[in-house]
Short mmCIF file of C-alpha atoms and ligand atoms in Angstrom, two decimals:
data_model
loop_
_atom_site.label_atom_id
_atom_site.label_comp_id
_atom_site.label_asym_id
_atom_site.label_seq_id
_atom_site.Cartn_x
_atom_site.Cartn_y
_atom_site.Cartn_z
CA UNK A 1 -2.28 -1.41 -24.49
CA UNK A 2 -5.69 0.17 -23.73
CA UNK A 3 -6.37 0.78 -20.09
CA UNK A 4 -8.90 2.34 -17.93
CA UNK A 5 -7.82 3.96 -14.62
CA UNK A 6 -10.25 5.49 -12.01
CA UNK A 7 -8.41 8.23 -10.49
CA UNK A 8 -10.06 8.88 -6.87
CA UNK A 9 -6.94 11.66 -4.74
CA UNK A 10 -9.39 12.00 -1.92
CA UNK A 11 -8.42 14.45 0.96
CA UNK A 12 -5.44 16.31 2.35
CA UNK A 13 -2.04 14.99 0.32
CA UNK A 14 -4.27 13.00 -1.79
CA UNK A 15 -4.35 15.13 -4.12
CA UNK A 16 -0.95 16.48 -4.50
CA UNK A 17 0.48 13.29 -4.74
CA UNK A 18 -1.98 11.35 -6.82
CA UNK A 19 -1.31 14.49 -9.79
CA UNK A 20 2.25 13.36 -9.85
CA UNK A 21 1.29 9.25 -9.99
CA UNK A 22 -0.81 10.20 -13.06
CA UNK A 23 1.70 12.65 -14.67
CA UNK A 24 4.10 9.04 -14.31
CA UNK A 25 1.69 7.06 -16.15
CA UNK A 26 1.18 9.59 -18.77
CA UNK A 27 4.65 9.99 -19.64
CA UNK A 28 4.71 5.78 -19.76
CA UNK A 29 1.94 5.82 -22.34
CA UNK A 30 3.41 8.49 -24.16
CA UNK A 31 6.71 6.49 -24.23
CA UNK A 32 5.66 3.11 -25.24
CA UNK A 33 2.42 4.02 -27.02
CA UNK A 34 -0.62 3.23 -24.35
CA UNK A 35 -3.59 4.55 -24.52
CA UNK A 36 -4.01 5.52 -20.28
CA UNK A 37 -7.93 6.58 -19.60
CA UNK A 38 -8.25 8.34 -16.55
CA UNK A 39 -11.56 9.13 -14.92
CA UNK A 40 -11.22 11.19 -11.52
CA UNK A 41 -14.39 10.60 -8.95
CA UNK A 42 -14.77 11.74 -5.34
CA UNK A 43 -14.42 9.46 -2.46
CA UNK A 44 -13.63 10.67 1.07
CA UNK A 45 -14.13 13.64 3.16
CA UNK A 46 -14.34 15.49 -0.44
CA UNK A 47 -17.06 12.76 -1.81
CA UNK A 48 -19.40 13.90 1.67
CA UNK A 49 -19.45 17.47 0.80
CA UNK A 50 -20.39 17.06 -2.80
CA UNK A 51 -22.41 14.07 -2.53
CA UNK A 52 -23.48 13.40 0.86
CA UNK A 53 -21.57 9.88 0.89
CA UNK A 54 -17.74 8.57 1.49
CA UNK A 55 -18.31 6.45 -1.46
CA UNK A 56 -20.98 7.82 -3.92
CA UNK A 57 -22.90 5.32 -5.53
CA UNK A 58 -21.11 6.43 -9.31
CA UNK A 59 -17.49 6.43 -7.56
CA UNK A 60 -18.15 2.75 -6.79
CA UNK A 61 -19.59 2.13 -10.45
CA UNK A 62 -16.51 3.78 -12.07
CA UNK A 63 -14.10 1.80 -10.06
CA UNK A 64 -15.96 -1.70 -11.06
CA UNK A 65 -16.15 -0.78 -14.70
CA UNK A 66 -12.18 0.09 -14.81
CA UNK A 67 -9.18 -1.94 -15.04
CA UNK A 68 -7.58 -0.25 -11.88
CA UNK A 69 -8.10 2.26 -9.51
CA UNK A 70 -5.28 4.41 -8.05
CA UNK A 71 -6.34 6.02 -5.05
CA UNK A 72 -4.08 9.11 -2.50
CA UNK A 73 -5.76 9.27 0.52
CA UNK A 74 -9.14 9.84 2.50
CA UNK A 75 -9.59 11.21 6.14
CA UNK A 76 -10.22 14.99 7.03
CA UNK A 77 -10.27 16.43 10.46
CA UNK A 78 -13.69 18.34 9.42
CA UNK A 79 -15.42 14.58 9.30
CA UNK A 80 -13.82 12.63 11.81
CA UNK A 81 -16.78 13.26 14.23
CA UNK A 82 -18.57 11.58 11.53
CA UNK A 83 -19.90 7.55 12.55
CA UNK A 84 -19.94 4.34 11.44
CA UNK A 85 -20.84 4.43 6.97
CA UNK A 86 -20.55 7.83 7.08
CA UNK A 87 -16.89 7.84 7.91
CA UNK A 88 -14.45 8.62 5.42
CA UNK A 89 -12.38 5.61 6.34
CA UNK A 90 -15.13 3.34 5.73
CA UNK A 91 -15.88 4.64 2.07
CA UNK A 92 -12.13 3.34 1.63
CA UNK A 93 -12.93 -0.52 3.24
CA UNK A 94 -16.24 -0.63 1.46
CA UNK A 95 -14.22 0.01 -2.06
CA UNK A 96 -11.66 -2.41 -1.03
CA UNK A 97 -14.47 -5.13 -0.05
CA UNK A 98 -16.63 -4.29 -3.60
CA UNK A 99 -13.48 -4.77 -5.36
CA UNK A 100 -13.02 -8.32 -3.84
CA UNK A 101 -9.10 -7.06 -2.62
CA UNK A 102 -8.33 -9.30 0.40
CA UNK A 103 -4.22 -9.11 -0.44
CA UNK A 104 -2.89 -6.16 0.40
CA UNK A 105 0.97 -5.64 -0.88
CA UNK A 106 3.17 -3.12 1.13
CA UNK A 107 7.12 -3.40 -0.10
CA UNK A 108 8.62 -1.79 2.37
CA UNK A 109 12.72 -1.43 1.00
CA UNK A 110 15.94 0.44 2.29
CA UNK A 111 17.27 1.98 -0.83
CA UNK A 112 20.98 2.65 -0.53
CA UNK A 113 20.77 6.05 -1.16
CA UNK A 114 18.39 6.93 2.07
CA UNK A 115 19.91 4.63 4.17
CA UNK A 116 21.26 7.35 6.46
CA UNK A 117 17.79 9.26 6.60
CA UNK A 118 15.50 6.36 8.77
CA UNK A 119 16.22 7.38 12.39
CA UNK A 120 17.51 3.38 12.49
CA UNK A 121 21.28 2.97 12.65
CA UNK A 122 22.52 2.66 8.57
CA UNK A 123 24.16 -1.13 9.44
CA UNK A 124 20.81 -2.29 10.66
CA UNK A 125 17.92 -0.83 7.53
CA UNK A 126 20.83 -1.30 4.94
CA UNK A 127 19.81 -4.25 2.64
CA UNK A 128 16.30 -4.88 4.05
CA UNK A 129 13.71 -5.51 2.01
CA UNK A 130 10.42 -6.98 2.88
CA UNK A 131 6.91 -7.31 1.61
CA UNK A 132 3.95 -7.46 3.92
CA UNK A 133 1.12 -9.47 2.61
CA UNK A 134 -1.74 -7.85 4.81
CA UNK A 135 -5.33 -9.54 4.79
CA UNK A 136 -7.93 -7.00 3.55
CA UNK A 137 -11.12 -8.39 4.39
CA UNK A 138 -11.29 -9.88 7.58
CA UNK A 139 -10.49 -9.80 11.23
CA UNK A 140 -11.39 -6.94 13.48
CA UNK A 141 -12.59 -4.26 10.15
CA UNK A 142 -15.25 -6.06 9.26
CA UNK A 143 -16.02 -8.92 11.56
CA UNK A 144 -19.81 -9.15 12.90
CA UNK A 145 -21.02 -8.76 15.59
CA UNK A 146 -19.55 -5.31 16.48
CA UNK A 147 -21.85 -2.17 18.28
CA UNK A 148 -21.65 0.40 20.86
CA UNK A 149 -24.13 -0.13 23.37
CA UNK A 150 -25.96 1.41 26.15
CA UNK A 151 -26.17 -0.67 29.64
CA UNK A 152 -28.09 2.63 31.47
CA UNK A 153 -25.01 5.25 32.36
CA UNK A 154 -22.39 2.60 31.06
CA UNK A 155 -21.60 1.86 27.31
CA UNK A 156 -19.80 -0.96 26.28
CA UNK A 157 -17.83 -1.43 22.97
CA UNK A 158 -17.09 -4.64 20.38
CA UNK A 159 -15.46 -5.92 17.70
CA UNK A 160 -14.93 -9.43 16.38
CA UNK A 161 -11.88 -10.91 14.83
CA UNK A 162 -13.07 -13.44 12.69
CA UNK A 163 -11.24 -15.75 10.10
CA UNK A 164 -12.52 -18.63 7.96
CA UNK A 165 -9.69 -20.92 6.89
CA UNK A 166 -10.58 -20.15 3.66
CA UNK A 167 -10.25 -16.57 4.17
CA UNK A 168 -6.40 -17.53 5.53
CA UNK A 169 -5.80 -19.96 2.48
CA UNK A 170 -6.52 -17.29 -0.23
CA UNK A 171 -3.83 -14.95 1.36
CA UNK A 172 -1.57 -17.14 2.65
CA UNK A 173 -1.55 -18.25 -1.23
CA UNK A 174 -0.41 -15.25 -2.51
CA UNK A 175 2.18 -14.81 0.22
CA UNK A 176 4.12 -18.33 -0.63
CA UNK A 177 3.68 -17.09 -4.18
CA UNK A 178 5.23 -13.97 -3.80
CA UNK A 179 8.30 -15.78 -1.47
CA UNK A 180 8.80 -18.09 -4.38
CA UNK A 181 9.94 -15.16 -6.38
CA UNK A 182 12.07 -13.48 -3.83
CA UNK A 183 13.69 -14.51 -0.91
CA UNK A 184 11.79 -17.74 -0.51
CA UNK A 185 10.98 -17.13 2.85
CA UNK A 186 7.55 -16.44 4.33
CA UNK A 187 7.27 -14.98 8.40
CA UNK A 188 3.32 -15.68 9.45
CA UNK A 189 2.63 -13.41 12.10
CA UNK A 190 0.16 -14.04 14.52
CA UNK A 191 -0.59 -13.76 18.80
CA UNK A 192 -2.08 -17.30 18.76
CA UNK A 193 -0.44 -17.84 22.34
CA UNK A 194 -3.79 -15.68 23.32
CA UNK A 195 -5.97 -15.46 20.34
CA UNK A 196 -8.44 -18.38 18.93
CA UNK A 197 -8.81 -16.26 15.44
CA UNK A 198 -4.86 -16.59 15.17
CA UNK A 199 -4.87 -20.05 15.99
CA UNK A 200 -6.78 -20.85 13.18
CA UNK A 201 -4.55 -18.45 10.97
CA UNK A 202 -1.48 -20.58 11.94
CA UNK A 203 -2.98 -23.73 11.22
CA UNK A 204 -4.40 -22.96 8.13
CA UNK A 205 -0.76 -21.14 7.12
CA UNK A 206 0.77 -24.78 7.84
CA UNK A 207 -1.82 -26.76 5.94
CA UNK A 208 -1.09 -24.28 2.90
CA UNK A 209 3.00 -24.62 3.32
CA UNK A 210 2.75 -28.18 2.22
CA UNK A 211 1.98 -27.22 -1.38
CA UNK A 212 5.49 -24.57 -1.38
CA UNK A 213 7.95 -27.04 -0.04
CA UNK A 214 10.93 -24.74 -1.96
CA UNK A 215 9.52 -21.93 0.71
CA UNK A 216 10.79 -21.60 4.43
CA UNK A 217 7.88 -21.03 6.74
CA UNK A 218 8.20 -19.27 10.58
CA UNK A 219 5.89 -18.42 12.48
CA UNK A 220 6.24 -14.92 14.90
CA UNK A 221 3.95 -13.11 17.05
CA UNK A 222 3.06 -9.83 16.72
CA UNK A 223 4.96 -8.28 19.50
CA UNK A 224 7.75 -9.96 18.72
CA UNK A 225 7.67 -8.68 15.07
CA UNK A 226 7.35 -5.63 16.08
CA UNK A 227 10.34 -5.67 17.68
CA UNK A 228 12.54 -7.77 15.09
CA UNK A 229 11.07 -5.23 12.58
CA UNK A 230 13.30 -2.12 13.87
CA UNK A 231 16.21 -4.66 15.46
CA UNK A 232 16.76 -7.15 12.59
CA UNK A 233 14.71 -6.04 9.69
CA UNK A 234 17.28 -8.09 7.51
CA UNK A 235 15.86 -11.34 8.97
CA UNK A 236 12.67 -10.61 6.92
CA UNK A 237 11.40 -11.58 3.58
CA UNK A 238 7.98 -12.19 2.98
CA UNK A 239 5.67 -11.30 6.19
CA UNK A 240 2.24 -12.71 5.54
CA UNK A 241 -0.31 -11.13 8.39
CA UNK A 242 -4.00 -10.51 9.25
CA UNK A 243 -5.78 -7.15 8.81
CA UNK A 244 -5.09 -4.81 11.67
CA UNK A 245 -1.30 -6.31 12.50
CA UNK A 246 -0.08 -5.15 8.82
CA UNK A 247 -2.16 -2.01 8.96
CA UNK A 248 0.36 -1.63 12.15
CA UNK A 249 3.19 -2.82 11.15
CA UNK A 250 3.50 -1.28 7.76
CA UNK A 251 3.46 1.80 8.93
CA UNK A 252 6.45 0.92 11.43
CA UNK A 253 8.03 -1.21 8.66
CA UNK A 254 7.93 2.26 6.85
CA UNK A 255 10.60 3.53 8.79
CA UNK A 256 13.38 1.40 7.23
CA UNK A 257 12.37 3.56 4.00
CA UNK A 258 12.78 7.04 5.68
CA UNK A 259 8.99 7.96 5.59
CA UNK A 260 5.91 6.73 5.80
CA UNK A 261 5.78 8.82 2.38
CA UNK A 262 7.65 6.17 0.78
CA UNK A 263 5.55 3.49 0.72
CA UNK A 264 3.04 1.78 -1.96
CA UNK A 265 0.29 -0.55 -1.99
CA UNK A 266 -1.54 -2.85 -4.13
CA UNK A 267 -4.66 -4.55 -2.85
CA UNK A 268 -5.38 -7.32 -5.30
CA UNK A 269 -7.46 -10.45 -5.54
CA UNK A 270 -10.62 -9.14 -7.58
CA UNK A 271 -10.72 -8.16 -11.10
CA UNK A 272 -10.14 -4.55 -10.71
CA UNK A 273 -6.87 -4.00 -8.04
CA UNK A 274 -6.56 -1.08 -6.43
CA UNK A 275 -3.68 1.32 -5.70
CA UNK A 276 -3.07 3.63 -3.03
CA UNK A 277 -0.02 5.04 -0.63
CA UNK A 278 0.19 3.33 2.83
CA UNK A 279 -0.13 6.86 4.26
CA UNK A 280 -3.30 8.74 5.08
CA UNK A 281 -4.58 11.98 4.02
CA UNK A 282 -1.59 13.84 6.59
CA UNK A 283 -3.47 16.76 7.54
CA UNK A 284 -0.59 18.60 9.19
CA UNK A 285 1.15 19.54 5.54
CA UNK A 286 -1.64 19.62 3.04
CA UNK A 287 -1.59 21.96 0.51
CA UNK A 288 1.65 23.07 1.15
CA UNK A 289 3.33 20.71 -1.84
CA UNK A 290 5.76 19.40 0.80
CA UNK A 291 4.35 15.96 0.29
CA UNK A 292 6.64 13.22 -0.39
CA UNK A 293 4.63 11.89 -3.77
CA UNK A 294 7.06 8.75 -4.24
CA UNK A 295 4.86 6.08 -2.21
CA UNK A 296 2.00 7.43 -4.73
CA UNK A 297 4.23 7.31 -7.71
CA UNK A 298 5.43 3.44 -6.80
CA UNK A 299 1.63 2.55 -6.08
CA UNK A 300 1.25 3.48 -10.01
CA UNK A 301 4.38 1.43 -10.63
CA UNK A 302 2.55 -1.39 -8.75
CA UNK A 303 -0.89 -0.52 -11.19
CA UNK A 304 1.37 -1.21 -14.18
CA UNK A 305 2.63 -4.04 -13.30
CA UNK A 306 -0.23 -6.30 -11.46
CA UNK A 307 -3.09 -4.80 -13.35
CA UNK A 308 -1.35 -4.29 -16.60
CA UNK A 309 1.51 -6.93 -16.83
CA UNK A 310 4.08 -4.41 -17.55
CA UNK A 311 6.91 -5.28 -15.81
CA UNK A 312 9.41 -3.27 -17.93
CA UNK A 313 7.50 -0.32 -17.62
CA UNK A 314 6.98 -0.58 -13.50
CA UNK A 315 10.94 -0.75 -13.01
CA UNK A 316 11.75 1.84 -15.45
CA UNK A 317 9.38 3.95 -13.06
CA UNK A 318 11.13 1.94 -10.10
CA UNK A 319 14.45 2.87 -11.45
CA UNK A 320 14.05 6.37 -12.25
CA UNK A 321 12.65 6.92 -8.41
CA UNK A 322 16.43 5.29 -7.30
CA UNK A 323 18.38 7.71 -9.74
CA UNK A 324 17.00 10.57 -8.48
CA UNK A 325 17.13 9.97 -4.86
CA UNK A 326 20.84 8.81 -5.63
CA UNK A 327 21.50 12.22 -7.01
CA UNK A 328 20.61 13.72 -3.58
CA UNK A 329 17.00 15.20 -3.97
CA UNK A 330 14.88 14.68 -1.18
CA UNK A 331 11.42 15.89 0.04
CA UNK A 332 11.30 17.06 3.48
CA UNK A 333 10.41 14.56 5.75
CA UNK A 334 13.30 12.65 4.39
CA UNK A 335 15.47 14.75 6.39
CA UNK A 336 17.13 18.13 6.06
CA UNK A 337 18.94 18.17 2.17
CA UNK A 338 20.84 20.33 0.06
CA UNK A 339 18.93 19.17 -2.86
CA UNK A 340 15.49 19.93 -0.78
CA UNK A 341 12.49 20.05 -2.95
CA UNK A 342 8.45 19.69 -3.27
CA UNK A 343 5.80 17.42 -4.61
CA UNK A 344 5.87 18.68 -8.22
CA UNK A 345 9.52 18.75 -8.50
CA UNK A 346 9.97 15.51 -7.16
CA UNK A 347 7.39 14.53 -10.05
CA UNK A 348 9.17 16.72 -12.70
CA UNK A 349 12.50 15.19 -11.78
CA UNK A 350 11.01 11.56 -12.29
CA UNK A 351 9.31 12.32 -15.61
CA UNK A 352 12.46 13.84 -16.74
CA UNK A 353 14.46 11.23 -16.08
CA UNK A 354 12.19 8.48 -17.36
CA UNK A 355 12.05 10.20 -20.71
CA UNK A 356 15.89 10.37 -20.69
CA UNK A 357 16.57 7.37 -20.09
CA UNK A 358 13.92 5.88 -23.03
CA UNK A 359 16.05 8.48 -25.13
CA UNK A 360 19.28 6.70 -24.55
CA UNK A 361 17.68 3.42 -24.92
CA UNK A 362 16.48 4.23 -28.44
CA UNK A 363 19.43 6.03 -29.45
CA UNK A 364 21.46 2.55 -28.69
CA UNK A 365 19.16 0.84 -30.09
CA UNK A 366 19.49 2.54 -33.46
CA UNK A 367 23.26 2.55 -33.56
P1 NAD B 401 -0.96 10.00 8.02
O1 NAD B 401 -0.37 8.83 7.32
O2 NAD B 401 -1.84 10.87 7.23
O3 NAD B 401 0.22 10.89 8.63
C1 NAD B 401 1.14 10.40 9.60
C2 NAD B 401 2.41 11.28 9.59
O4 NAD B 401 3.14 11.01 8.40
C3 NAD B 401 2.11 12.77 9.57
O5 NAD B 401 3.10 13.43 10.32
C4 NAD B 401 2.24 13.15 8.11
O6 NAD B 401 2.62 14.48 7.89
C5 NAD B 401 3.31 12.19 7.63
N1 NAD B 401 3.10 11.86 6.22
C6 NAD B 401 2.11 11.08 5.71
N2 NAD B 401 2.21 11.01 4.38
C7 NAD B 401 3.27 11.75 4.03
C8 NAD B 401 3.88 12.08 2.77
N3 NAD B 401 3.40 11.60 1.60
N4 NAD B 401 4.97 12.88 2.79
C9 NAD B 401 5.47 13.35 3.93
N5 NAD B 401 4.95 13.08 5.14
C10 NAD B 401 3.85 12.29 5.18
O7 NAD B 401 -1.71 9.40 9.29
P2 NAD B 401 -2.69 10.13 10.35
O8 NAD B 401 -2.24 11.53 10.58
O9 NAD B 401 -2.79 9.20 11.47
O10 NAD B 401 -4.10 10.16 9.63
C11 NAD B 401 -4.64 11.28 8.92
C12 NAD B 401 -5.92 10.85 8.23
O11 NAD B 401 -5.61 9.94 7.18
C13 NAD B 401 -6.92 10.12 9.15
O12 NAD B 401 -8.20 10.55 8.80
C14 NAD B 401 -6.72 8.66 8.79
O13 NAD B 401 -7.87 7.87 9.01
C15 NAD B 401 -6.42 8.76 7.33
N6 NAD B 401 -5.66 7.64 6.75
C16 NAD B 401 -6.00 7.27 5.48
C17 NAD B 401 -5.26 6.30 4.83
C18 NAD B 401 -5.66 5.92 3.45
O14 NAD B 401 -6.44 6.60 2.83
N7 NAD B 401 -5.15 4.84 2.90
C19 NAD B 401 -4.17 5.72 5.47
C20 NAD B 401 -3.83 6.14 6.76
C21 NAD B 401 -4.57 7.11 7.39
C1 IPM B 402 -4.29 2.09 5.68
C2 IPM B 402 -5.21 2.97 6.50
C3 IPM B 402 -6.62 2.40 6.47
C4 IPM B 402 -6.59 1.03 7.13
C5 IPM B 402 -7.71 3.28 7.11
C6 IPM B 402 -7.70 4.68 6.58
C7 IPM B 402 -9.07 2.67 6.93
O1 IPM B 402 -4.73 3.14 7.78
O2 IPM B 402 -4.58 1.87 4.49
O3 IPM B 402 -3.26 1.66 6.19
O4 IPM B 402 -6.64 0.94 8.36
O5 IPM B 402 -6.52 0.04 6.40
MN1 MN B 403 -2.69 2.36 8.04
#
């Protein structure tokens, strides 16, 4: 298989964990004979200081002419005073809206082996395992009108939260689609007790459940959820929500993982998906290679499988993530460890173990 991956690290951790998603990849096309392209291009804090732009007109061209994009992080204390297009953050939503990605994936499991490092009791996180289907494109990031206006001394502030039913269909569609695979259970979270934009959502959600009779659908609000998510975690399977609730609650959903540093994404719906950490560009240890890499590393796992259709190869990479945290390596916000280590050595130990396992595969296959 022939593929063509835009590379974009970004700031901070970016980086340092993107090097390690790409040394995965390598090592899979190595392995089963792929031919992996990668083209690296700025976007980010590091795209305004060479080219004056979060999202540089060629960055943006690369990413449409590839199969996939795998992204680390943007955001850098130096730009944050930055507004509006020239924000780092918004060279990130104006790739995801040129891509066409309004389904945003964010598994968010308790593997055995770290179930005593979330700061949640061990009976509650072990066995959870839910996937947040956040909407991309809508609601409060990119709703019109929004400003910041002057009213003489005063200023006053907007945004808009705006859906279109079928803005709620095409998500809600790949929510009931993913249930049907797992638990068969999909949790629509809303706050339409207040909200006319979540109404809509929750009608919309119920029209759709009529065509996935085999899935259960409830229906939560958003305080609620965010309750349930650190209380009962277990109750979840498949929580389908709109833009700024996931953005939310995947990051507190991260703690049934351990760390934020855990956790993957894939934002599909467009040709090209694109695949990125749920964390930012974390500041506080960049450049130290103290970075947990894995959520990078599953995000590439995520690439292979959605934008490549190789399932083998994503769980072999799934798989070899499990066996080494089950042999008691950790990175350091996972909690103090004998078997403490950095970025690259979480990488090396991952590589290494993928390409032992392949060697025992073949060597049973030729007996
Ligand atoms: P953050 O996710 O960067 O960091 C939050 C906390 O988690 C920090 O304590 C950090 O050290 C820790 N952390 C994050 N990733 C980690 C990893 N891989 N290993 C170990 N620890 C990790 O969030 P923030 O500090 O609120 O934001 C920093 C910048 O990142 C901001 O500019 C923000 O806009 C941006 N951001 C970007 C993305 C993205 O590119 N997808 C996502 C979130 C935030
Ligand atoms: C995320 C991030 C982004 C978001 C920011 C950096 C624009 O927080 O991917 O979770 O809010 O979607
Ligand atoms: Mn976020």
């Amino acid at each position: 298989m022939k593929l063509k991956i835009a590379v974009l690290p970004g700031d901070g951790v970016g980086g340092e964990v993107t090097a390690q998603a790409v040394r995965v990849l390598e090592t899979i096309a190595k392995l089963e004979n792929h031919e992996f392209e990668f083209v690296e291009m700025p976007v980010g804090g590091v795209a305004i200081k060479a080219k004056n732009s979060p999202l540089p007109d060629e960055t943006l061209e690369t990413c449409l002419a590839s199969d996939a994009v795998l992204l680390g992080a943007v955001g850098s204390p130096e730009y944050d005073h930055f507004k509006g297009e020239m924000r780092c953050e918004a060279g990130l939503l104006k790739l995801r809206s040129r891509l066409g990605a309004f389904a945003n994936l964010r598994p968010s499991a308790c593997y055995e082996s770290l179930a005593d490092c979330s700061p949640l009791k061990r009976e509650i996180v072990a066995g959870a395992d839910i996937l947040i289907v956040r909407e991309l494109l809508g609601g409060l990031y990119f709703g019109e009108p929004r400003a910041i206006e002057a009213f003489g001394e005063s200023r006053e502030a907007y945004n808009t939260m705006r859906y279109t039913t079928a803005e709620v269909e095409r998500v809600a569609r790949v929510a009931f689609e993913a249930a049907k695979t797992r638990g068969g259970k999909v949790t629509s979270v809303d706050k339409a007790n207040v909200l006319e934009a979540s109404q809509l959502w929750r009608e919309t959600v119920i029209e759709v459940s009529r065509d996935y009779p085999e899935v259960r659908l409830e229906h939560l609000y958003v305080d609620a959820c965010a309750m349930a998510l650190v209380t009962n975690p277990k109750r979840f399977d498949v929580i389908l929500t709109e833009n700024l609730f996931g953005d939310i609650l995947s990051d507190e959903a991260a703690v049934l993982t351990g760390s934020l540093g855990m956790l993957a994404s894939a934002s599909i719906g467009g040709r090209v998906g694109l695949y990125e950490p749920v964390h930012g560009s974390a500041p506080d240890i960049a450049g130290k290679n103290i970075a947990n890499p894995i959520g990078a590393i599953s995000s590439a796992a995520m690439l292979l499988r959605y934008s490549a259709n190789l399932e083998q190869a994503a769980r072999s990479i799934e798989e070899a993530i499990v066996s080494v945290l089950s042999q008691g390596y950790r990175t350091k916000d996972l909690g103090a460890s004998e078997k403490s280590i950095g970025t690259s050595e979480m990488g090396d130990l991952i590589v290494e173990n993928l390409m032992e396992t392949r060697e025992v595969n073949y060597s049973y296959f030729a007996v």
